[in-house]
Coordinates of C-alpha atoms in Angstrom, one line a residue:
P1 CA 50.7 -15.3 15.5
V2 CA 52.2 -17.7 18.2
L3 CA 54.3 -20.6 17.6
V4 CA 53.4 -23.7 19.6
I5 CA 56.1 -26.5 19.8
M6 CA 55.1 -29.9 20.9
A7 CA 58.1 -31.2 23.0
A8 CA 56.5 -33.5 25.5
G9 CA 57.1 -36.7 23.7
M10 CA 60.6 -38.4 24.5
G11 CA 61.2 -40.6 21.5
S12 CA 60.9 -44.1 22.7
R13 CA 62.3 -45.6 19.5
Y14 CA 65.3 -43.2 19.7
G15 CA 66.1 -43.4 23.3
G16 CA 66.6 -40.5 25.7
L17 CA 65.5 -36.8 25.2
K18 CA 66.2 -36.6 21.7
Q19 CA 65.0 -32.9 21.5
L20 CA 68.0 -32.0 23.2
D21 CA 70.5 -33.9 21.1
P22 CA 72.9 -31.4 19.1
V23 CA 72.8 -31.7 15.4
D24 CA 75.8 -29.5 14.7
N25 CA 79.1 -28.6 16.2
D26 CA 77.9 -25.5 18.0
G27 CA 75.5 -27.5 20.1
H28 CA 72.3 -26.5 18.3
I29 CA 69.4 -28.9 18.3
I30 CA 66.7 -29.2 15.6
M31 CA 64.4 -26.8 17.4
D32 CA 66.9 -24.0 17.3
F33 CA 66.8 -24.1 13.4
S34 CA 62.9 -24.2 13.5
M35 CA 62.8 -21.1 16.0
Y36 CA 65.2 -19.3 13.8
D37 CA 63.0 -19.7 10.8
A38 CA 59.8 -18.9 12.8
K39 CA 61.3 -15.7 14.2
R40 CA 62.6 -14.8 10.7
A41 CA 59.1 -15.3 9.4
G42 CA 57.6 -13.0 12.0
F43 CA 56.5 -15.2 15.0
E44 CA 57.4 -13.3 18.2
K45 CA 56.1 -15.7 20.9
V46 CA 56.8 -19.5 21.3
V47 CA 55.0 -21.9 23.6
F48 CA 56.8 -25.1 24.5
I49 CA 54.6 -28.0 25.5
I50 CA 56.6 -30.2 27.8
K51 CA 56.2 -32.6 30.7
H52 CA 57.0 -31.6 34.3
E53 CA 59.8 -34.5 34.3
I54 CA 61.9 -32.8 31.7
E55 CA 61.1 -29.1 32.8
E56 CA 64.5 -28.3 34.4
E57 CA 66.5 -29.9 31.7
F58 CA 64.5 -28.3 29.0
K59 CA 64.6 -24.7 30.4
E60 CA 68.3 -24.9 31.0
H61 CA 68.9 -26.0 27.5
V62 CA 66.4 -24.5 25.4
G63 CA 64.3 -22.0 27.2
K64 CA 66.9 -19.7 28.6
R65 CA 68.6 -19.4 25.3
M66 CA 65.4 -18.5 23.6
E67 CA 64.2 -16.0 26.0
K68 CA 66.8 -13.6 24.4
Y69 CA 64.9 -13.6 21.0
M70 CA 61.3 -14.5 21.6
D71 CA 58.6 -14.3 24.3
V72 CA 58.8 -17.8 26.0
A73 CA 55.9 -19.5 27.7
Y74 CA 55.5 -23.1 28.9
A75 CA 52.4 -25.5 28.9
Y76 CA 52.5 -28.9 30.4
Q77 CA 50.9 -32.0 28.9
N78 CA 49.8 -33.9 32.0
I79 CA 47.8 -37.2 31.8
D80 CA 45.3 -36.0 34.2
N81 CA 44.5 -32.6 32.5
I82 CA 41.0 -33.8 31.2
P83 CA 37.7 -32.2 31.1
E84 CA 35.7 -32.4 34.3
G85 CA 33.7 -35.5 35.1
Y86 CA 36.3 -38.0 33.5
E87 CA 39.0 -39.9 34.9
V88 CA 42.2 -41.5 33.8
P89 CA 41.7 -45.3 33.1
E90 CA 43.6 -47.4 35.6
G91 CA 47.0 -48.6 33.9
R92 CA 47.2 -45.6 31.5
V93 CA 50.7 -44.0 31.8
K94 CA 51.1 -41.8 28.7
P95 CA 49.4 -38.6 27.9
W96 CA 46.7 -38.6 25.3
G97 CA 48.4 -37.7 22.0
T98 CA 49.0 -34.6 19.8
A99 CA 45.4 -33.0 20.1
H100 CA 45.6 -33.3 23.8
A101 CA 49.1 -31.7 23.7
V102 CA 47.6 -28.6 22.0
Y103 CA 44.6 -28.7 24.4
S104 CA 47.2 -28.3 27.2
C105 CA 48.2 -24.9 26.1
M106 CA 44.8 -23.4 26.1
D107 CA 45.6 -20.7 28.5
E108 CA 48.5 -19.3 26.3
I109 CA 46.4 -18.9 23.2
D110 CA 44.5 -16.0 22.3
G111 CA 45.1 -15.5 18.6
P112 CA 46.0 -17.5 15.6
F113 CA 48.9 -20.0 16.1
A114 CA 51.0 -22.5 14.3
V115 CA 51.9 -26.0 15.8
I116 CA 55.0 -28.0 15.1
N117 CA 56.7 -31.1 16.5
A118 CA 60.0 -30.4 18.4
D119 CA 62.1 -32.9 16.6
D120 CA 61.3 -32.2 12.9
Y121 CA 62.9 -29.9 10.7
Y122 CA 60.6 -28.0 8.4
G123 CA 62.6 -25.5 6.4
K124 CA 62.0 -21.9 6.2
E125 CA 59.4 -21.8 3.4
A126 CA 56.7 -23.4 5.6
F127 CA 57.1 -20.9 8.4
V128 CA 56.8 -17.9 5.9
K129 CA 53.7 -19.4 4.2
I130 CA 51.8 -20.2 7.4
H131 CA 52.8 -17.0 9.1
E132 CA 51.5 -15.2 6.0
F133 CA 48.2 -17.3 5.9
L134 CA 47.5 -16.6 9.6
V135 CA 48.1 -12.7 9.3
E136 CA 46.2 -12.4 6.2
N137 CA 43.4 -14.9 6.7
Y138 CA 42.5 -14.6 10.3
T139 CA 39.3 -12.8 11.3
P140 CA 36.8 -14.1 13.8
E141 CA 34.4 -14.6 10.7
K142 CA 37.0 -16.9 9.1
S143 CA 37.7 -18.9 12.4
K144 CA 37.1 -22.2 10.5
E145 CA 39.7 -21.5 7.9
L146 CA 42.9 -23.4 8.9
C147 CA 46.1 -24.3 7.1
M148 CA 48.6 -27.0 6.9
A149 CA 52.1 -27.2 5.4
G150 CA 51.9 -29.9 2.6
Y151 CA 55.3 -31.6 2.1
I152 CA 56.1 -33.9 -0.9
L153 CA 56.3 -37.4 0.4
G154 CA 59.5 -38.1 -1.4
N155 CA 61.1 -35.3 0.6
T156 CA 60.3 -36.8 4.0
L157 CA 61.5 -40.5 3.8
S158 CA 64.3 -42.0 6.0
D159 CA 67.1 -44.0 4.4
N160 CA 67.2 -46.1 7.7
G161 CA 63.9 -47.5 8.2
T162 CA 60.2 -47.2 7.5
V163 CA 58.1 -44.1 8.5
T164 CA 54.5 -43.4 9.1
R165 CA 53.0 -40.5 7.2
G166 CA 49.7 -38.8 6.9
I167 CA 49.1 -38.9 3.2
C168 CA 46.7 -36.1 2.0
A169 CA 44.0 -35.8 -0.6
V170 CA 43.7 -32.3 -1.9
D171 CA 41.0 -30.8 -4.1
E172 CA 41.3 -28.5 -7.2
N173 CA 41.3 -25.4 -4.8
D174 CA 44.1 -26.8 -2.7
Y175 CA 41.8 -27.7 0.2
L176 CA 42.5 -30.8 2.3
T177 CA 39.8 -33.4 1.7
D178 CA 41.3 -36.6 3.5
V179 CA 44.3 -37.5 5.5
V180 CA 45.1 -41.3 5.5
E181 CA 47.6 -42.4 8.2
T182 CA 49.9 -44.8 6.2
Y183 CA 52.3 -47.0 8.0
E184 CA 55.7 -48.7 7.1
I185 CA 56.5 -46.5 4.1
K186 CA 60.0 -47.3 2.8
K187 CA 62.2 -45.9 0.1
T188 CA 62.5 -48.1 -3.0
S189 CA 65.0 -47.9 -6.0
D190 CA 62.1 -46.1 -8.0
G191 CA 60.0 -44.5 -5.4
A192 CA 58.2 -45.7 -2.1
E193 CA 55.9 -48.4 -1.0
S194 CA 54.0 -49.4 2.0
Q195 CA 53.2 -53.0 2.9
G196 CA 53.7 -54.1 -0.7
N197 CA 51.6 -51.3 -2.1
R198 CA 53.3 -48.7 -4.4
I199 CA 52.8 -45.1 -3.2
D200 CA 53.2 -41.8 -5.1
V201 CA 56.3 -40.1 -4.0
N202 CA 54.8 -36.7 -5.2
A203 CA 51.8 -37.1 -2.8
H204 CA 51.3 -34.4 -0.3
V205 CA 51.8 -35.5 3.3
S206 CA 51.2 -33.8 6.7
M207 CA 54.2 -33.5 8.9
N208 CA 52.1 -32.1 11.9
M209 CA 52.7 -28.4 11.0
W210 CA 49.4 -26.6 11.2
G211 CA 48.1 -23.0 11.2
L212 CA 45.1 -22.8 13.7
T213 CA 42.7 -20.2 15.1
P214 CA 41.7 -19.5 18.7
A215 CA 38.3 -20.9 17.9
F216 CA 39.9 -24.2 17.2
M217 CA 40.7 -24.5 20.9
D218 CA 36.9 -24.7 21.8
T219 CA 36.5 -27.3 19.1
L220 CA 39.4 -29.2 20.5
E221 CA 37.8 -29.2 24.0
K222 CA 34.5 -30.6 22.7
G223 CA 36.3 -33.0 20.6
F224 CA 38.2 -34.3 23.6
V225 CA 34.9 -34.9 25.5
D226 CA 33.6 -36.9 22.4
F227 CA 36.9 -38.9 22.3
L228 CA 36.8 -39.6 26.0
Q229 CA 33.2 -40.8 25.9
N230 CA 34.2 -43.2 23.1
V231 CA 37.3 -44.7 24.9
E232 CA 36.4 -48.3 25.5
E233 CA 36.8 -49.9 29.0
G234 CA 40.3 -51.1 29.4
D235 CA 41.8 -49.3 26.5
I236 CA 44.7 -47.6 27.9
K237 CA 46.7 -46.5 24.8
K238 CA 44.1 -44.8 22.5
E239 CA 45.3 -41.3 21.6
Y240 CA 43.5 -38.2 20.8
L241 CA 45.5 -37.1 17.6
L242 CA 45.6 -33.8 15.8
P243 CA 45.4 -35.1 12.2
E244 CA 42.4 -37.3 13.0
M245 CA 40.6 -34.6 14.8
I246 CA 41.1 -32.1 12.0
D247 CA 40.1 -34.8 9.3
R248 CA 36.9 -35.2 11.3
L249 CA 36.2 -31.4 11.4
I250 CA 36.7 -31.4 7.4
K251 CA 34.3 -34.4 7.0
D252 CA 31.7 -32.7 9.2
G253 CA 32.0 -29.5 7.2
K254 CA 33.2 -27.7 10.3
A255 CA 36.6 -26.6 9.0
K256 CA 38.4 -25.9 5.7
V257 CA 42.1 -26.7 5.6
D258 CA 44.3 -24.9 2.9
V259 CA 47.4 -27.1 2.0
L260 CA 50.3 -24.7 1.4
E261 CA 52.8 -26.7 -0.5
T262 CA 56.4 -26.5 0.5
K263 CA 59.2 -27.9 -1.6
D264 CA 61.7 -27.9 1.2
T265 CA 63.1 -31.2 2.4
W266 CA 61.8 -32.3 5.9
F267 CA 64.1 -34.2 8.2
G268 CA 64.0 -35.7 11.5
V269 CA 65.7 -38.1 13.7
T270 CA 63.4 -41.1 13.7
Y271 CA 66.1 -43.7 14.0
Q272 CA 69.6 -43.3 15.8
E273 CA 71.1 -43.9 12.3
D274 CA 69.4 -40.8 10.9
K275 CA 71.5 -38.4 13.0
E276 CA 74.5 -38.5 10.9
A277 CA 72.5 -37.5 7.8
V278 CA 70.8 -34.8 9.8
M279 CA 74.0 -33.3 10.8
E280 CA 75.4 -33.5 7.3
A281 CA 72.2 -31.7 5.9
F282 CA 72.5 -28.8 8.5
K283 CA 76.2 -28.5 7.8
N284 CA 75.2 -28.3 4.0
L285 CA 72.5 -25.6 4.8
T286 CA 75.0 -23.5 6.9
D287 CA 77.6 -23.9 4.2
A288 CA 75.2 -22.8 1.5
G289 CA 74.4 -19.6 3.6
V290 CA 70.7 -20.7 4.6
Y291 CA 71.8 -20.3 8.1
P292 CA 74.6 -18.2 9.6
Q293 CA 77.5 -19.9 11.2
G294 CA 76.7 -20.0 15.0
L295 CA 72.9 -19.3 14.2
Y296 CA 72.0 -16.8 17.1
K297 CA 75.4 -15.2 17.6

């Protein structure tokens, strides 16, 4: 299996190229820890989805270093990379969202693959479970069997502001039945709430870590055509999103998604203020021996 990392988004709320912002004293970024975990779980190749504007900086700071440990490839998320017969609406400046990001790496995918965000820390358990699932479950006959790392909502909240999470409904066989994008979730003294409504902190949430198959790429392309056909005139911000697209496949009976529960704490830098807590967390993980000092030394 191949690891695909979505790194084209330059965090607008956070300011600057947050993917390249060090989170420890050795200059490592969050992605270094993800790739370390992925390599340890058995992933041998990584595909970085980036924008041309950050190519030089990205290759210099990330790609070159990783070439020593994994096969490295690049895909570019360009706004004008869309199916034939369609054009970019006037005034649109941003690419088309996470499903479009994965669509951008079509030429690099010829087997099962995992997808993650560049600026999220997932913990090692999820990489092991997804790798295992892709190795054991992938056959062309099972091309509709996908998987997702299911985090516990309470392990994914920020102390510094609200977050948006895809809250998952899961059936008795651990298959995903529904993903509801839930906005403005904040920690409370006894749990969590969103816009005044209490939310179960033990609910599973999707943090955009998926295990997918090569057949999924064809579905992604067809789905993109449907999406573009339904973009209304003048709507220059609508995005083609991975969770929404997968949710539709489930509802149409075209995919089954196994939710692989992970108890690891997710963390990411959503707000500038999160950075201190994230650095502290990586220091604790290193002190506890989860990661070696110096990571790749």
